[in-house]
PDB file of C-alpha atoms in Angstrom:
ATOM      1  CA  UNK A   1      -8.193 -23.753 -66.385  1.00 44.00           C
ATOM      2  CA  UNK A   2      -8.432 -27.048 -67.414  1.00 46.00           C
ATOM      3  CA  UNK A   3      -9.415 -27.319 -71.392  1.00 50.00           C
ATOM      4  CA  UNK A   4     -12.808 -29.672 -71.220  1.00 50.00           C
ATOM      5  CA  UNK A   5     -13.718 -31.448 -74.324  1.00 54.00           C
ATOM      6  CA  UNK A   6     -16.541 -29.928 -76.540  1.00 53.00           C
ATOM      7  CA  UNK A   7     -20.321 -31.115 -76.701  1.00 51.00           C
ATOM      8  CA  UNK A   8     -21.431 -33.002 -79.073  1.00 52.00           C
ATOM      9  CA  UNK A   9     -23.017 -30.957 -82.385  1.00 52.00           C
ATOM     10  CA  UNK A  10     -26.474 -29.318 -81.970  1.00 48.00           C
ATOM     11  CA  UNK A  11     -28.906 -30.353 -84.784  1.00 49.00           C
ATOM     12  CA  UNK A  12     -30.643 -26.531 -86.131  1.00 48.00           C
ATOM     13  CA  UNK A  13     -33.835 -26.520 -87.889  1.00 49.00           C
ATOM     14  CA  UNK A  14     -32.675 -25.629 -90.967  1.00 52.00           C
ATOM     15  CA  UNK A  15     -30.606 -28.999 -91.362  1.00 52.00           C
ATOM     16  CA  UNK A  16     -27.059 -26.887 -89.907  1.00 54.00           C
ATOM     17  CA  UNK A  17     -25.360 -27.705 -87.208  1.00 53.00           C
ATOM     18  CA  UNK A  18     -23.321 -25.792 -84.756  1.00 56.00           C
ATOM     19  CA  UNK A  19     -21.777 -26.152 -81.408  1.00 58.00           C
ATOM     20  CA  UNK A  20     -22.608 -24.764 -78.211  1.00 54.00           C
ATOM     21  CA  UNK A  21     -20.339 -22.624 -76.382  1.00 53.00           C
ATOM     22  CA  UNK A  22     -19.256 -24.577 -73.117  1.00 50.00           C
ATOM     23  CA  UNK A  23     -19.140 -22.042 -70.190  1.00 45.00           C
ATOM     24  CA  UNK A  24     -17.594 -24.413 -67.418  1.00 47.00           C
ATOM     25  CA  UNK A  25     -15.021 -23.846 -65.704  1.00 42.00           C
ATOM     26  CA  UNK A  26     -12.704 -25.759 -63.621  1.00 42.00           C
ATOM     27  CA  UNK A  27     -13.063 -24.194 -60.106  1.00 42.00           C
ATOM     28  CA  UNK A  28      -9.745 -24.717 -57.898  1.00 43.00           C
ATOM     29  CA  UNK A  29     -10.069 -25.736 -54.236  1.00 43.00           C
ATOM     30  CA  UNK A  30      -9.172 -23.170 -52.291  1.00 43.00           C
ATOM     31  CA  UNK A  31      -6.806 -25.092 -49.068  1.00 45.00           C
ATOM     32  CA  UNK A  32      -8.406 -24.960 -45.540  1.00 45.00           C
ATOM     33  CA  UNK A  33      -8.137 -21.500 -43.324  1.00 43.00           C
ATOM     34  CA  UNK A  34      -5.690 -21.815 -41.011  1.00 45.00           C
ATOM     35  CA  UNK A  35      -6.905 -22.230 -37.266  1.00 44.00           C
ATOM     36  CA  UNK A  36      -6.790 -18.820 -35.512  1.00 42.00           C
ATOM     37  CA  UNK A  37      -4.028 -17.697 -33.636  1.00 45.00           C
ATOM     38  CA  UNK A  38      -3.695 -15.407 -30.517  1.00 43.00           C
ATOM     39  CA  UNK A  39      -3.796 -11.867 -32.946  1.00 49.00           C
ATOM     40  CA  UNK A  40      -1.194  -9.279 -31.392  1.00 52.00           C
ATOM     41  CA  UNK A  41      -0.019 -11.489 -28.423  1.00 57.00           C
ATOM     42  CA  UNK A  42      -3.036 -10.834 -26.820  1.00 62.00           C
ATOM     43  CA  UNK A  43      -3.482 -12.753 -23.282  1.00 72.00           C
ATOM     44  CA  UNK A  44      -6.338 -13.319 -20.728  1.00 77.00           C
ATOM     45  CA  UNK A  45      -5.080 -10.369 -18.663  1.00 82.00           C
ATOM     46  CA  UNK A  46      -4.119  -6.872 -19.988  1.00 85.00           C
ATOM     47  CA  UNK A  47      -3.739  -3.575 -18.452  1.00 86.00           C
ATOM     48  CA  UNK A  48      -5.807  -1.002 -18.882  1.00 86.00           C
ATOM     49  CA  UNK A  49      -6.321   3.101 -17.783  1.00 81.00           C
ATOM     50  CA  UNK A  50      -9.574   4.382 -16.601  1.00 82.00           C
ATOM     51  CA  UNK A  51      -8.819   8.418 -16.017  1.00 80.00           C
ATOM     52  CA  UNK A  52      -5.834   8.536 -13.224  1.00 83.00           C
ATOM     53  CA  UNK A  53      -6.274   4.973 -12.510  1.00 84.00           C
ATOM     54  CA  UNK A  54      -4.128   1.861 -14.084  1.00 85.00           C
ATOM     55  CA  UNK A  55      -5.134  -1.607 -13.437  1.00 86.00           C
ATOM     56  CA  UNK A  56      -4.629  -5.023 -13.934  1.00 89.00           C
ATOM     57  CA  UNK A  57      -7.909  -7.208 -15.570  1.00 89.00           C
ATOM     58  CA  UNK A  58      -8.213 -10.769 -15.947  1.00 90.00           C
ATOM     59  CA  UNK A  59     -11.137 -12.514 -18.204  1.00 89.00           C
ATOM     60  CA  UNK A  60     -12.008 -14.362 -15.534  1.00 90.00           C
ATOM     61  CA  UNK A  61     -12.803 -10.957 -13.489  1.00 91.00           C
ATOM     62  CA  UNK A  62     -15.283 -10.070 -15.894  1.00 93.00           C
ATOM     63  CA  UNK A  63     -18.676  -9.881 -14.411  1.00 95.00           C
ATOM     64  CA  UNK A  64     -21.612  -9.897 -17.074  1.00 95.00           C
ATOM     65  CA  UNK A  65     -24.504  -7.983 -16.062  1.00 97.00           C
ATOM     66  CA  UNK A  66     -26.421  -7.741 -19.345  1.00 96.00           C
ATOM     67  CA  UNK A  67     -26.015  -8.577 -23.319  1.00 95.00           C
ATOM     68  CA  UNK A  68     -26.181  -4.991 -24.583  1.00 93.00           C
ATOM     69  CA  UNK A  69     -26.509  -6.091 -28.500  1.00 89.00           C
ATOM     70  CA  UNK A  70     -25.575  -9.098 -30.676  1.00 88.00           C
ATOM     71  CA  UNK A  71     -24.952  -9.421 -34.491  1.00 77.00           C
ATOM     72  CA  UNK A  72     -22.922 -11.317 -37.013  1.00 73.00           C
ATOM     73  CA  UNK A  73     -19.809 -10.635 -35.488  1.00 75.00           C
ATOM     74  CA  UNK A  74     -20.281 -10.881 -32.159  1.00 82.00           C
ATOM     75  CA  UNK A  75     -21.345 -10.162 -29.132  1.00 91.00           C
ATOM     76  CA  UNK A  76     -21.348  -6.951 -27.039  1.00 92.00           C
ATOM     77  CA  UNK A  77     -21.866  -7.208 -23.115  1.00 95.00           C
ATOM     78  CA  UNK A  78     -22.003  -4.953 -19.795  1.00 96.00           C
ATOM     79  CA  UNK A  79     -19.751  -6.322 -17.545  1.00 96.00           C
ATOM     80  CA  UNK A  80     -18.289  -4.902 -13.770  1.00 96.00           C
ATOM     81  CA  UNK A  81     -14.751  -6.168 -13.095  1.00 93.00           C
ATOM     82  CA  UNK A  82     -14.797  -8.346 -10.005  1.00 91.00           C
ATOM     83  CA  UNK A  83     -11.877  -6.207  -7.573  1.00 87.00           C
ATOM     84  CA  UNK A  84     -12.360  -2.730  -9.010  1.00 84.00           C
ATOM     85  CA  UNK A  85     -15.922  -2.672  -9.623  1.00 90.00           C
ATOM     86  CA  UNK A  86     -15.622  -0.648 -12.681  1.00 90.00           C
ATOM     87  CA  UNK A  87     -18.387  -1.116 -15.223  1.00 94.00           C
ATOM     88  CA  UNK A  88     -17.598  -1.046 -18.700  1.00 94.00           C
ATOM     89  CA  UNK A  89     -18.527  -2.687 -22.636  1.00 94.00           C
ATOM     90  CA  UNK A  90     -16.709  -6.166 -23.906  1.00 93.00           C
ATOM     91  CA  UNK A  91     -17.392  -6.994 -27.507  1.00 89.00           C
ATOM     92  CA  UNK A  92     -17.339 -10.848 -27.407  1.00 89.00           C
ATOM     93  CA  UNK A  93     -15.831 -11.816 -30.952  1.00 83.00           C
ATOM     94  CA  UNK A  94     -14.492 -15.209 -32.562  1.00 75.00           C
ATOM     95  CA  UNK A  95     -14.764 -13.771 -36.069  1.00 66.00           C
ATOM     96  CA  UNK A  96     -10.379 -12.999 -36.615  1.00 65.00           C
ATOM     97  CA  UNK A  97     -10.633 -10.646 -40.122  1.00 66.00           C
ATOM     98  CA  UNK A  98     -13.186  -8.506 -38.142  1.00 68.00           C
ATOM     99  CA  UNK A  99     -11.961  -8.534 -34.993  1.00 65.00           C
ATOM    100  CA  UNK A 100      -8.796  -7.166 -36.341  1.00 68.00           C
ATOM    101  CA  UNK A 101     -10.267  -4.670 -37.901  1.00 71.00           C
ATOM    102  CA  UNK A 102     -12.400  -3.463 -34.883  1.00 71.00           C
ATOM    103  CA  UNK A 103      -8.911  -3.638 -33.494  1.00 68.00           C
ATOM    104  CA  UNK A 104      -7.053  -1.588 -35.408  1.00 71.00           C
ATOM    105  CA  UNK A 105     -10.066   0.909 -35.650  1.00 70.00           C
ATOM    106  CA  UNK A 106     -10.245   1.378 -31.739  1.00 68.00           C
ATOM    107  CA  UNK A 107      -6.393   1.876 -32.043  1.00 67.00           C
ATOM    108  CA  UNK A 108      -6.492   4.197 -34.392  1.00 66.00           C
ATOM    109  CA  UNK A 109      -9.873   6.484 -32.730  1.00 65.00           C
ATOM    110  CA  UNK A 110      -7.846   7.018 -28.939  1.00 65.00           C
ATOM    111  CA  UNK A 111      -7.306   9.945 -30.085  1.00 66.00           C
ATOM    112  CA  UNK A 112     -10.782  10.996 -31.477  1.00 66.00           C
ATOM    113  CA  UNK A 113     -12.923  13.328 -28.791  1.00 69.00           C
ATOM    114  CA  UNK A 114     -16.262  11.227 -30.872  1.00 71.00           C
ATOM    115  CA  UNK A 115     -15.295   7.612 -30.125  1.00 77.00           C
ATOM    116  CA  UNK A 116     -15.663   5.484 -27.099  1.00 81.00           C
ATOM    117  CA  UNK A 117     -12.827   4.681 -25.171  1.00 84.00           C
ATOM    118  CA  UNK A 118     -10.817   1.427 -25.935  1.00 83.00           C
ATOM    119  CA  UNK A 119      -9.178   0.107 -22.725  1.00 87.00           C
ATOM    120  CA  UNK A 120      -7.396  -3.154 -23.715  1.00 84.00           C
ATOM    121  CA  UNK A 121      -8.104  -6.550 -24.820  1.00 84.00           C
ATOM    122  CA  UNK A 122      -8.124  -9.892 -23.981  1.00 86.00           C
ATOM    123  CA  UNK A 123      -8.133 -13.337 -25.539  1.00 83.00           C
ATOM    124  CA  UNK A 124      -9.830 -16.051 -24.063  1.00 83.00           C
ATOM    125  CA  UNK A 125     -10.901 -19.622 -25.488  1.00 82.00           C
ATOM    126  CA  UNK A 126     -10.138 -18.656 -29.240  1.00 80.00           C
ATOM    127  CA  UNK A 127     -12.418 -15.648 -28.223  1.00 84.00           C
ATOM    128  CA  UNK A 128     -10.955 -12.078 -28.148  1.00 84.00           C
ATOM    129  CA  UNK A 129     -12.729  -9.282 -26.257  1.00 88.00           C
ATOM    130  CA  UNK A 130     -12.120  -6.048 -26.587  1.00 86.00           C
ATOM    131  CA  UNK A 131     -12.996  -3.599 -23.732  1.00 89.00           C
ATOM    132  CA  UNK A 132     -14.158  -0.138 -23.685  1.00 88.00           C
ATOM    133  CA  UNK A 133     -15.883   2.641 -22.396  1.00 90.00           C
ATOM    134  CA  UNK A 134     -19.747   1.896 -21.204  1.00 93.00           C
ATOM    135  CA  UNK A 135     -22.353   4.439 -23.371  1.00 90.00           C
ATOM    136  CA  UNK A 136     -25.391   5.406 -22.031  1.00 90.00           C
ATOM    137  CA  UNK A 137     -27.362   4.248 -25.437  1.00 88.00           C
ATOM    138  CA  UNK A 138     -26.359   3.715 -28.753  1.00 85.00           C
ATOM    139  CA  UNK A 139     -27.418   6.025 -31.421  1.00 86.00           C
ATOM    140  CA  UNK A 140     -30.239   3.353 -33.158  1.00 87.00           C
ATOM    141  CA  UNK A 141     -31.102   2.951 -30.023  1.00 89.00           C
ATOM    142  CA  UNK A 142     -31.824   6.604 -29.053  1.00 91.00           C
ATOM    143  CA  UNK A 143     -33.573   6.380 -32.613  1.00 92.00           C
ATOM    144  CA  UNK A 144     -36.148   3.600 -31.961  1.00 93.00           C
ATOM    145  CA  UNK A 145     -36.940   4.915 -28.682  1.00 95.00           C
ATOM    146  CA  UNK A 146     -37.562   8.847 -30.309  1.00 94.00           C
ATOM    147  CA  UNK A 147     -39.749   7.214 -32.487  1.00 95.00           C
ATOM    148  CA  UNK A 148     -41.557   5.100 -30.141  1.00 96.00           C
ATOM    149  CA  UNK A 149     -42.551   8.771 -28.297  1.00 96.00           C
ATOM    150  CA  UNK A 150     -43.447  10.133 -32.028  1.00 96.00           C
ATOM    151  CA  UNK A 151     -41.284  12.785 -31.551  1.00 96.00           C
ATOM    152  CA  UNK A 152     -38.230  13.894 -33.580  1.00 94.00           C
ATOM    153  CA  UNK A 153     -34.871  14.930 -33.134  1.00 93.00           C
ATOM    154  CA  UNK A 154     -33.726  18.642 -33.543  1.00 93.00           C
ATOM    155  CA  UNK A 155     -32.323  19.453 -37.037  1.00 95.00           C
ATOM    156  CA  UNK A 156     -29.512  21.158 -34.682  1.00 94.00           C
ATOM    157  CA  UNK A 157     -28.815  17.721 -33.041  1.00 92.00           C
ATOM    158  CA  UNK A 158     -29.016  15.759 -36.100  1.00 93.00           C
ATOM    159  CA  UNK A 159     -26.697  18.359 -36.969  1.00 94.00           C
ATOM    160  CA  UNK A 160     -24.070  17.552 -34.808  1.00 91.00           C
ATOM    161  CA  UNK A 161     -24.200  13.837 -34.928  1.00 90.00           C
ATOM    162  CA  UNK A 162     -23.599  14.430 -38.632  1.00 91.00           C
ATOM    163  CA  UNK A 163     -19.944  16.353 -37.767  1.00 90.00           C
ATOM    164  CA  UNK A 164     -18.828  13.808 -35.106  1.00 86.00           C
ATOM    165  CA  UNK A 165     -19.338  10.902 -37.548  1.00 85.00           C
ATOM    166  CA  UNK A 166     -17.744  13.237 -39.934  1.00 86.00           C
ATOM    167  CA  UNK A 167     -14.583  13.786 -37.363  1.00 80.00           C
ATOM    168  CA  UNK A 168     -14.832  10.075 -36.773  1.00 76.00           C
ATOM    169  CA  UNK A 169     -14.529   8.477 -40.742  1.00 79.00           C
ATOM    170  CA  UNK A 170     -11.890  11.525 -41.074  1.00 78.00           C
ATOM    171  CA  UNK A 171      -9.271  10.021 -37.824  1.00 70.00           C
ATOM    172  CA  UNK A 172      -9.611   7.075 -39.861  1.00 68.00           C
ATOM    173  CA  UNK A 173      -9.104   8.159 -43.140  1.00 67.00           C
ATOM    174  CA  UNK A 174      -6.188   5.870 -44.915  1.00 56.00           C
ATOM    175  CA  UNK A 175      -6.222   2.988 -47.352  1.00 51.00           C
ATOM    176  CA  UNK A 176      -9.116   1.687 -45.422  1.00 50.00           C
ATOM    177  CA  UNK A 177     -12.917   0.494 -45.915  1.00 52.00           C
ATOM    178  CA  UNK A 178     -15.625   1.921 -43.677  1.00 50.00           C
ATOM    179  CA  UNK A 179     -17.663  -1.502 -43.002  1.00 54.00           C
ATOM    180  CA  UNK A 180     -20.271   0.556 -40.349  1.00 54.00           C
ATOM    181  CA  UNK A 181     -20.136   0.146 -37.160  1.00 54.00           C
ATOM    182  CA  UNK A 182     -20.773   3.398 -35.363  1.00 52.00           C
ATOM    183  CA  UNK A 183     -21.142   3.461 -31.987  1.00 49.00           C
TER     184      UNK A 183
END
């Protein structure tokens, strides 16, 4: 910190003076962010396995049929690849720190029964998208649309969503912060 020279003395009522306390302080420019790379070697084809089947996907093969959400991050679409026909998710993401993360998340959950499937990912015009497994609804969702029939959900059900977000923050348990994102 750079030492910054002291105000000039403060005339008191009672004829003292005294000086004030300067709280500046010399803030540092932090350089410019790097432009982002390719993470991982990622390309705009990758393979990926749907049950028995293994098959090659191209961004360009990517179909959208509807935006399925959108936040801060991102944005998450339905797509059908163009050959195969397959339906399935892409999160659309430009956002590097994050899109790691949701990376090495997916990576890290192909193991957990709770999770949706990660197939692969792509990079495409400093975007990368991640693909995976289509759900039916996601669980806010499911939520809004309870509560829009004034109805509630079983304490049984609630019950179990409560274990497989359990099973889910325990398979990826390791020097690691939750920052939401349950699907």
């Amino acid at each position: 910190l750079e030492s910054l020279p002291a105000p000039p003395p403060v005339a008191l009522s009672a004829g003292k003076s005294k000086r004030k306390k300067d709280l500046r302080i010399s803030c540092m420019s932090k350089p410019p962010a790097p432009n982002p790379t390719t993470p991982r070697n990622l390309d705009s084809r990758t393979f990926i396995t749907i049950g028995d089947t293994n098959f090659e996907v191209e961004a360009d093969d990517l179909v959208t049929i509807s935006e399925l959400g959108r936040g801060a991050y991102g944005v998450v679409e339905k797509v059908r690849h163009a050959q195969g026909g397959t339906i399935m998710a892409v999160k659309v993401s430009r956002e590097q720190k994050r899109l790691l993360m949701d990376l090495d998340i997916n990576m890290r959950t192909v193991d957990c029964f709770y999770t949706v499937t990660f197939y692969g990912a792509l990079f495409r015009e400093g975007d990368v998208w991640i693909c995976m497994e289509l759900m039916d609804t996601s669980l806010d969702k499911f939520y809004r649309k309870v509560l829009d029939k004034n109805m509630t959900i079983p304490e049984d059900i609630l019950g179990e969503i409560a274990v497989m977000t359990q099973a889910l923050l325990a398979s990826v348990s390791s020097p690691f912060t939750w920052a939401g994102g349950l699907s």
